[in-house]
Short mmCIF file of C-alpha atoms in Angstrom, two decimals:
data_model
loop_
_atom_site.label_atom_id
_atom_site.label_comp_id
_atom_site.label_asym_id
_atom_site.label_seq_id
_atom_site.Cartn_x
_atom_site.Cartn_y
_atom_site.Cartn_z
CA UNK Q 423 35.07 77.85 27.20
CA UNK Q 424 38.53 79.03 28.04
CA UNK Q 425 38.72 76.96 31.54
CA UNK Q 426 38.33 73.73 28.95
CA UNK Q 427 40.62 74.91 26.30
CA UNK Q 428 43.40 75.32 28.77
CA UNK Q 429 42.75 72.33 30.37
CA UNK Q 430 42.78 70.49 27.14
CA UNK Q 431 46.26 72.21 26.26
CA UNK Q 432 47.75 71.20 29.49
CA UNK Q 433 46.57 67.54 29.21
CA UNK Q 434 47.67 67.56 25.88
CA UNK Q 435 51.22 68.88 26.96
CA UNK Q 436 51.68 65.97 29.94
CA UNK Q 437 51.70 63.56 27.02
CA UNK Q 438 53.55 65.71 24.76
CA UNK Q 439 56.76 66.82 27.17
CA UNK Q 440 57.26 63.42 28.93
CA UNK Q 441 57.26 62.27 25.53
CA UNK Q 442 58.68 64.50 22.45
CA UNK Q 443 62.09 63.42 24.30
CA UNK Q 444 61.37 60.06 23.58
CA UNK Q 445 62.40 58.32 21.08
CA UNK Q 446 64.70 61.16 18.80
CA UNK Q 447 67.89 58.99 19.32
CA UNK Q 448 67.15 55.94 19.75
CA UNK Q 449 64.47 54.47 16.99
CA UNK Q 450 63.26 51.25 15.81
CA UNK Q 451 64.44 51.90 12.60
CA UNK Q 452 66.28 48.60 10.96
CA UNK Q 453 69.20 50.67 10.40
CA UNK Q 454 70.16 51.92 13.47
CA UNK Q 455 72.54 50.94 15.93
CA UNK Q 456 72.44 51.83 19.87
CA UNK Q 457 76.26 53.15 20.82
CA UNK Q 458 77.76 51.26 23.65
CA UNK Q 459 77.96 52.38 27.01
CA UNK Q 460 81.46 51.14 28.94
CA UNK Q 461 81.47 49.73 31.96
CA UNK Q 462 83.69 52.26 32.96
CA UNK Q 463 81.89 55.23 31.48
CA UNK Q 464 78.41 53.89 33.60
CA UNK Q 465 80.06 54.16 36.89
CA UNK Q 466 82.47 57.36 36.17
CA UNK Q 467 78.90 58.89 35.40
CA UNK Q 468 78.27 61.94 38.36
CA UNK Q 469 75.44 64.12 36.64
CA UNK Q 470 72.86 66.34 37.93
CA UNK Q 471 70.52 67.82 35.18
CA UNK Q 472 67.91 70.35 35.50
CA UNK Q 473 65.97 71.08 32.69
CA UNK Q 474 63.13 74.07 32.45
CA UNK Q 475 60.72 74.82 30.19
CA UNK Q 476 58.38 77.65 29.32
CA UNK Q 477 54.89 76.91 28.16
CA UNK Q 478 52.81 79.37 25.62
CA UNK Q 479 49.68 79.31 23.70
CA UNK Q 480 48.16 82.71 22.12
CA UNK Q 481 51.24 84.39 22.96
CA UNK Q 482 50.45 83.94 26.98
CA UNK Q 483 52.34 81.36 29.99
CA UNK Q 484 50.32 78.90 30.78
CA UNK Q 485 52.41 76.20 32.27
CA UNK Q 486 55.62 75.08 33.48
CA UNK Q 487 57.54 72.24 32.57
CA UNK Q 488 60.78 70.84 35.51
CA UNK Q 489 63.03 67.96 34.38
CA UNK Q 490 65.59 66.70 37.19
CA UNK Q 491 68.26 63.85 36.36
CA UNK Q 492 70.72 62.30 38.42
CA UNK Q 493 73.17 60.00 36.82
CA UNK Q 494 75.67 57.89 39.75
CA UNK Q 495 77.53 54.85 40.00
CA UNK Q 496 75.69 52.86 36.33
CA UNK Q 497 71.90 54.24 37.99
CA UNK Q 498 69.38 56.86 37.21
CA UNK Q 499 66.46 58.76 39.12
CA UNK Q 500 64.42 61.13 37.64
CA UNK Q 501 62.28 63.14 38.84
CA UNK Q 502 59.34 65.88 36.43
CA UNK Q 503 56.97 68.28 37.18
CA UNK Q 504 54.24 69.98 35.35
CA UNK Q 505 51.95 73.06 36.67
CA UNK Q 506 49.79 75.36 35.33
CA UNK Q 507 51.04 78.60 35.42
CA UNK Q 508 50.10 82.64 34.00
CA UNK Q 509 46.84 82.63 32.56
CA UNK Q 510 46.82 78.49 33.04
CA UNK Q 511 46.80 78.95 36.68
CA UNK Q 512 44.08 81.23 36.99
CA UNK Q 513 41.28 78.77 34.64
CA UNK Q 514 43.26 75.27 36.35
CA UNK Q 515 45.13 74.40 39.58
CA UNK Q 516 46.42 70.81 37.50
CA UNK Q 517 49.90 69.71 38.71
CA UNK Q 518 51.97 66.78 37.50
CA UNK Q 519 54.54 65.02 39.63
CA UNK Q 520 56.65 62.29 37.89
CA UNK Q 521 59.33 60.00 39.15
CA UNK Q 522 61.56 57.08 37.41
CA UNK Q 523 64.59 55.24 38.53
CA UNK Q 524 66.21 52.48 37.01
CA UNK Q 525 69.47 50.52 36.29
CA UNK Q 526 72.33 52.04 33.27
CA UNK Q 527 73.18 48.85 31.14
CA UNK Q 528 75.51 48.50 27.96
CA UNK Q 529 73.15 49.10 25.26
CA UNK Q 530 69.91 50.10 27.34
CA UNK Q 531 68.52 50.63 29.83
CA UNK Q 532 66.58 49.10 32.56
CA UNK Q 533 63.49 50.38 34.90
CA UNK Q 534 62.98 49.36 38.22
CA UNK Q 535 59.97 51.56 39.00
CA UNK Q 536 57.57 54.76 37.59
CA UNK Q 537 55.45 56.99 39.61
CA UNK Q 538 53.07 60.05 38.28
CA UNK Q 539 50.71 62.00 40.71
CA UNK Q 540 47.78 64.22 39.38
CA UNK Q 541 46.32 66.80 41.39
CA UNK Q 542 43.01 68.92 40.21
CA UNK Q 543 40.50 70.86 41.64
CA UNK Q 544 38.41 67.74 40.97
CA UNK Q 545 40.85 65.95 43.23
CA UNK Q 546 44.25 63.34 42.99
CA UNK Q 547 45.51 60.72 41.16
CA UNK Q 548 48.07 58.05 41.40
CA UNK Q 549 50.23 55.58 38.74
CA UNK Q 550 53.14 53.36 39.29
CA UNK Q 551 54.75 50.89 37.20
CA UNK Q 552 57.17 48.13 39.38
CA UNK Q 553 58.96 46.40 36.51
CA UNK Q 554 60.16 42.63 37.28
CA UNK Q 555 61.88 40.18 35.53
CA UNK Q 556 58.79 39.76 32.76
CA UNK Q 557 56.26 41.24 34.17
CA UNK Q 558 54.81 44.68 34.39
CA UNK Q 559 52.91 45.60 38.01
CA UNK Q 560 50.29 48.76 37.61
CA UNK Q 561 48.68 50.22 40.41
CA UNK Q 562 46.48 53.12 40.02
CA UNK Q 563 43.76 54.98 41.96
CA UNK Q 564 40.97 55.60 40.65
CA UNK Q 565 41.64 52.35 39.96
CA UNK Q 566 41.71 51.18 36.66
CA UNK Q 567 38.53 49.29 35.21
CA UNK Q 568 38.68 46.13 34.28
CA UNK Q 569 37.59 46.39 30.34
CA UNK Q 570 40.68 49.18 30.41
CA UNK Q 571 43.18 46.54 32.32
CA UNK Q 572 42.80 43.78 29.56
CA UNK Q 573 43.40 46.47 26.27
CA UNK Q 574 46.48 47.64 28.39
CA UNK Q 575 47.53 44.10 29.03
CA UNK Q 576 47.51 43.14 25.37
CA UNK Q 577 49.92 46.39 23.84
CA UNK Q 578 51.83 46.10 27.49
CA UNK Q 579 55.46 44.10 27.84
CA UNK Q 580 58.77 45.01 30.15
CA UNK Q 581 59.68 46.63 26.41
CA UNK Q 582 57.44 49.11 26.73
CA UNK Q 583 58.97 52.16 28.87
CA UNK Q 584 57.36 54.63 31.26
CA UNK Q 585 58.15 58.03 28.97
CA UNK Q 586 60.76 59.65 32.15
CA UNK Q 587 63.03 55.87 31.49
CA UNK Q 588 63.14 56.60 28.17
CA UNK Q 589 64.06 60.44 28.49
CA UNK Q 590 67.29 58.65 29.96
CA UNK Q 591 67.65 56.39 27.46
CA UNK Q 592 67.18 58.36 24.41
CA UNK Q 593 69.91 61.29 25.72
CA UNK Q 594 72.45 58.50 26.74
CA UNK Q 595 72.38 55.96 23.94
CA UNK Q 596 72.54 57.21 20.29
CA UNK Q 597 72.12 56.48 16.84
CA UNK Q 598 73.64 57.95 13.83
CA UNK Q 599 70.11 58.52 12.38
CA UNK Q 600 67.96 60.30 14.54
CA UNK Q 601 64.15 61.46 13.52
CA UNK Q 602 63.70 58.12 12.18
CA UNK Q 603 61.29 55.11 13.67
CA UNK Q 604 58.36 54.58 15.95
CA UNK Q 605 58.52 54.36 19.77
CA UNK Q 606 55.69 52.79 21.79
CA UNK Q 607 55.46 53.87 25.68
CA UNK Q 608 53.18 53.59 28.47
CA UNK Q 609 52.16 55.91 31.41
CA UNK Q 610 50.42 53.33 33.52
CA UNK Q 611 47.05 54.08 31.80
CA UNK Q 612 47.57 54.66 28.47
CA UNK Q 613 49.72 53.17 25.41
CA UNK Q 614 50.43 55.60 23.02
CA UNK Q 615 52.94 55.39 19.99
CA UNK Q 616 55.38 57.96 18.47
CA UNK Q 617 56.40 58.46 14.83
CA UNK Q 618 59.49 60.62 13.38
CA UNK Q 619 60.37 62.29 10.47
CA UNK Q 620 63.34 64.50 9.75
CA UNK Q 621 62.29 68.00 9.31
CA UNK Q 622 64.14 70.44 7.01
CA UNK Q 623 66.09 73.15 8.75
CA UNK Q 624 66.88 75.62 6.25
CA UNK Q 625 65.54 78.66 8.33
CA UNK Q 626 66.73 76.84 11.36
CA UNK Q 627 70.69 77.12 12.68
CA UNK Q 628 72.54 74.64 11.39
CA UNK Q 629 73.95 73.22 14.98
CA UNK Q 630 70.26 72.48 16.01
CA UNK Q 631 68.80 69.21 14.80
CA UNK Q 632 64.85 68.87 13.87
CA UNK Q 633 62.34 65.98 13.54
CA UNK Q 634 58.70 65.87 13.41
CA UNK Q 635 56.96 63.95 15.91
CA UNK Q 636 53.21 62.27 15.73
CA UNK Q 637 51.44 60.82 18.84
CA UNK Q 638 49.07 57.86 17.99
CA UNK Q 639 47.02 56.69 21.38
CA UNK Q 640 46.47 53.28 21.13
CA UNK Q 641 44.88 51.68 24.62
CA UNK Q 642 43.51 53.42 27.78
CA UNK Q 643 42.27 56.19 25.77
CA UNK Q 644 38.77 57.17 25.88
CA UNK Q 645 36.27 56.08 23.09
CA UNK Q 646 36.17 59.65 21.90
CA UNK Q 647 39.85 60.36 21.16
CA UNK Q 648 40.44 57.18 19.32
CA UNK Q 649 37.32 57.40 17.18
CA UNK Q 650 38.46 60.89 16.64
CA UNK Q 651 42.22 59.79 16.32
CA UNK Q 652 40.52 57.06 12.89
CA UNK Q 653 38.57 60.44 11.76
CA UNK Q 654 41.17 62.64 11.65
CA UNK Q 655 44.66 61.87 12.67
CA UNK Q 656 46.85 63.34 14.81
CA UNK Q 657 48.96 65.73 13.37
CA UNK Q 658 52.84 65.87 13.29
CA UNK Q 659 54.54 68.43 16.04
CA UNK Q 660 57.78 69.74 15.42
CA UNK Q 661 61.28 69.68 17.55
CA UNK Q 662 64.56 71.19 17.68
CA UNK Q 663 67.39 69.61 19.81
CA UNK Q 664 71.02 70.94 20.75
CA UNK Q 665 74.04 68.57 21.32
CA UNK Q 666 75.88 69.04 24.57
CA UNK Q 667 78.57 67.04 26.06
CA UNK Q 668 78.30 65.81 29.72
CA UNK Q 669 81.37 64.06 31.69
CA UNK Q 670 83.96 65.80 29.25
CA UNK Q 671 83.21 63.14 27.00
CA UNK Q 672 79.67 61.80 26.41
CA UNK Q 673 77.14 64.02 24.06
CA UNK Q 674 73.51 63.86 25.12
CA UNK Q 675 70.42 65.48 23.01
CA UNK Q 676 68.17 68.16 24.69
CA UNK Q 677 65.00 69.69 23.51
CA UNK Q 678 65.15 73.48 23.24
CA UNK Q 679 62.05 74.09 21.43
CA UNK Q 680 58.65 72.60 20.17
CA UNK Q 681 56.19 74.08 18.47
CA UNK Q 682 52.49 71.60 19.30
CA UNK Q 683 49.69 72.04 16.91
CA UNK Q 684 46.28 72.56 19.28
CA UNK Q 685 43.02 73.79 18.89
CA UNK Q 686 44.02 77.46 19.78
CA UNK Q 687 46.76 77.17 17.15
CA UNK Q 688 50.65 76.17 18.12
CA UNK Q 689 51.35 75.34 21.72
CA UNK Q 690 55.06 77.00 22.03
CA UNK Q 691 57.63 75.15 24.54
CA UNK Q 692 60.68 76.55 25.01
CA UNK Q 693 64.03 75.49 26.92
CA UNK Q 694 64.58 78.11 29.65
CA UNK Q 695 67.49 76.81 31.74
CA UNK Q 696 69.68 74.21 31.60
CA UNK Q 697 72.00 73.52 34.81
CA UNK Q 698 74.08 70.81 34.22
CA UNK Q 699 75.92 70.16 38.17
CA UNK Q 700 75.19 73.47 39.58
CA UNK Q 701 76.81 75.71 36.60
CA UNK Q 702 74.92 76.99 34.15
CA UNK Q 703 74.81 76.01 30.84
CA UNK Q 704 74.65 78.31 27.55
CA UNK Q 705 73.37 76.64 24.34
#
C-alpha cells in the first residue's frame, strides 16, 4: 500500500514542480501587463541557474527535484530532473528527465523544442514537442492512442507551453500582479490548467511573496482522475517565492517552498540550493 502511495506522490509531484513555477508572474489576468525585455538586455544575458529541491511527505525524503537554466546571446536551454529518493527510492526506482530550449523575444517567449523521459521498473518513456510556425509536432512512445490524440488536438495550439518554457518565461517577464489568472500547459500527453489566488502572509516574512495554486487536468488524463477531478475538485496548493536579481539588473521569481495537499497529508518541497554562475546564492 505504501509502494502505491509513493508512487502516487511522486507522479503527483512531476506535474506539480514543472508546474507551480508556471504561471506566478505572468497571468492571463485582463489587467496585467508583460514588462519588456530590450534587445540589449536579451543578448547581455550570460546566466547559469541551478535550482534544488528537497522532497518530504510524513516527515521523510522521498524525492529530488534538479532545475538547470542557461540564459546566452537572447536563447534558453533547460534542462530538469526528478528521482525518487530516501524512503521513495526504496518502494520506486521512477526518474524524470526534462529538457526545453527556445528563442528570448520582447514580450515572450518562444519554444523551439520539449523533451521528457520516464524511466520505471515497469520500463521507459518518451515525449517531445517540435514547435513550428502554427503547428505543434508530438511524438511519444508508447505511442499515444488515437481517441487520446484528437482530445489533445482540440485544447492544443503553439500558445500552449511545455511547463520547463514557461519556467523561463514566468521568472523573466513580469507583472505587477502576480497570484492572479489561469495558465493552460501541456506535457506532450496531457493538458492541464492552473489557477491563482493570492494567499495571506501574515505568519509568513514579509520579503517572500505567496499564491495559491490549483491544477485542473483537462485532456490526456485517464477516465478516473477527471471523473474524480467533477466529484471532488482539486484542491488549492500553496507557494512562497523570493525575488532575486540576476545580471546586476533584472529580478527573477524563485520558488523556495510549497506545501502540496496529498493523500498522506502535505507533500513539503523545499528550495535547497540555489547557484546562480558558480557562486552560491543566500536567500
Amino acid at each position: 500500500m505504501l509502494n502505491k502511495k509513493i508512487k502516487s506522490i511522486l507522479n503527483f509531484l512531476i506535474l506539480m514542480l514543472a508546474t507551480f513555477m508556471l504561471a506566478i508572474s505572468f497571468s492571463l489576468a485582463e489587467d496585467s501587463v508583460n514588462k519588456d525585455i530590450s534587445i540589449e538586455n536579451r543578448y547581455n544575458l550570460n546566466e547559469q541557474i541551478y535550482l534544488n529541491y528537497s522532497v518530504r511527505s510524513l516527515g521523510l525524503n522521498i524525492a529530488n527535484f534538479e532545475l538547470d537554466i542557461n540564459l546566452s546571446d537572447s536563447k534558453y536551454w533547460a534542462n530538469a530532473k526528478i528521482k525518487a529518493k530516501g524512503i521513495g527510492g526504496i518502494f520506486s526506482k521512477t526518474e524524470f528527465t526534462y529538457g526545453s530550449r527556445g528563442n528570448l523575444e520582447k514580450k515572450t517567449i518562444s519554444p523551439k523544442f520539449y523533451s521528457n523521459h520516464l524511466s520505471t521498473k515497469k520500463g521507459r518513456g518518451y515525449v517531445s514537442i517540435a514547435y513550428r510556425a502554427e503547428l505543434l509536432t508530438i511524438y511519444a512512445l508508447p505511442e499515444n492512442n488515437k481517441e487520446k490524440e484528437d482530445l489533445l488536438a482540440i485544447h492544443l495550439d503553439t500558445k500552449t507551453k511545455d511547463p520547463l518554457s514557461t519556467i523561463i518565461e514566468i521568472s523573466l517577464y513580469t507583472i505587477d500582479n502576480p497570484c492572479v489568472g489561469q495558465w493552460k500547459i501541456t506535457d506532450g500527453r496531457q493538458v492541464f490548467s492552473l489557477v491563482f489566488r493570492k494567499l495571506d502572509l501574515n505568519k509568513k516574512a514579509e520579503d517572500l511573496i505567496g499564491c495559491e495554486v490549483k491544477y485542473t487536468p483537462i485532456a490526456g488524463q485517464s477516465d478516473k482522475e477527471l471523473e474524480d477531478e467533477k466529484d471532488n475538485p482539486s484542491p488549492y496548493h500553496k507557494i512562497w517565492l523570493s525575488k532575486i536579481k540576476i545580471n546586476n539588473q533584472m529580478d527573477i521569481l524563485i520558488p523556495v517552498m510549497i506545501h502540496a495537499k496529498t493523500d498522506l497529508g502535505i507533500t513539503k518541497i523545499e528550495l535547497d540550493d540555489i547557484t546562480i554562475n558558480d557562486i552560491n546564492i543566500v536567500l
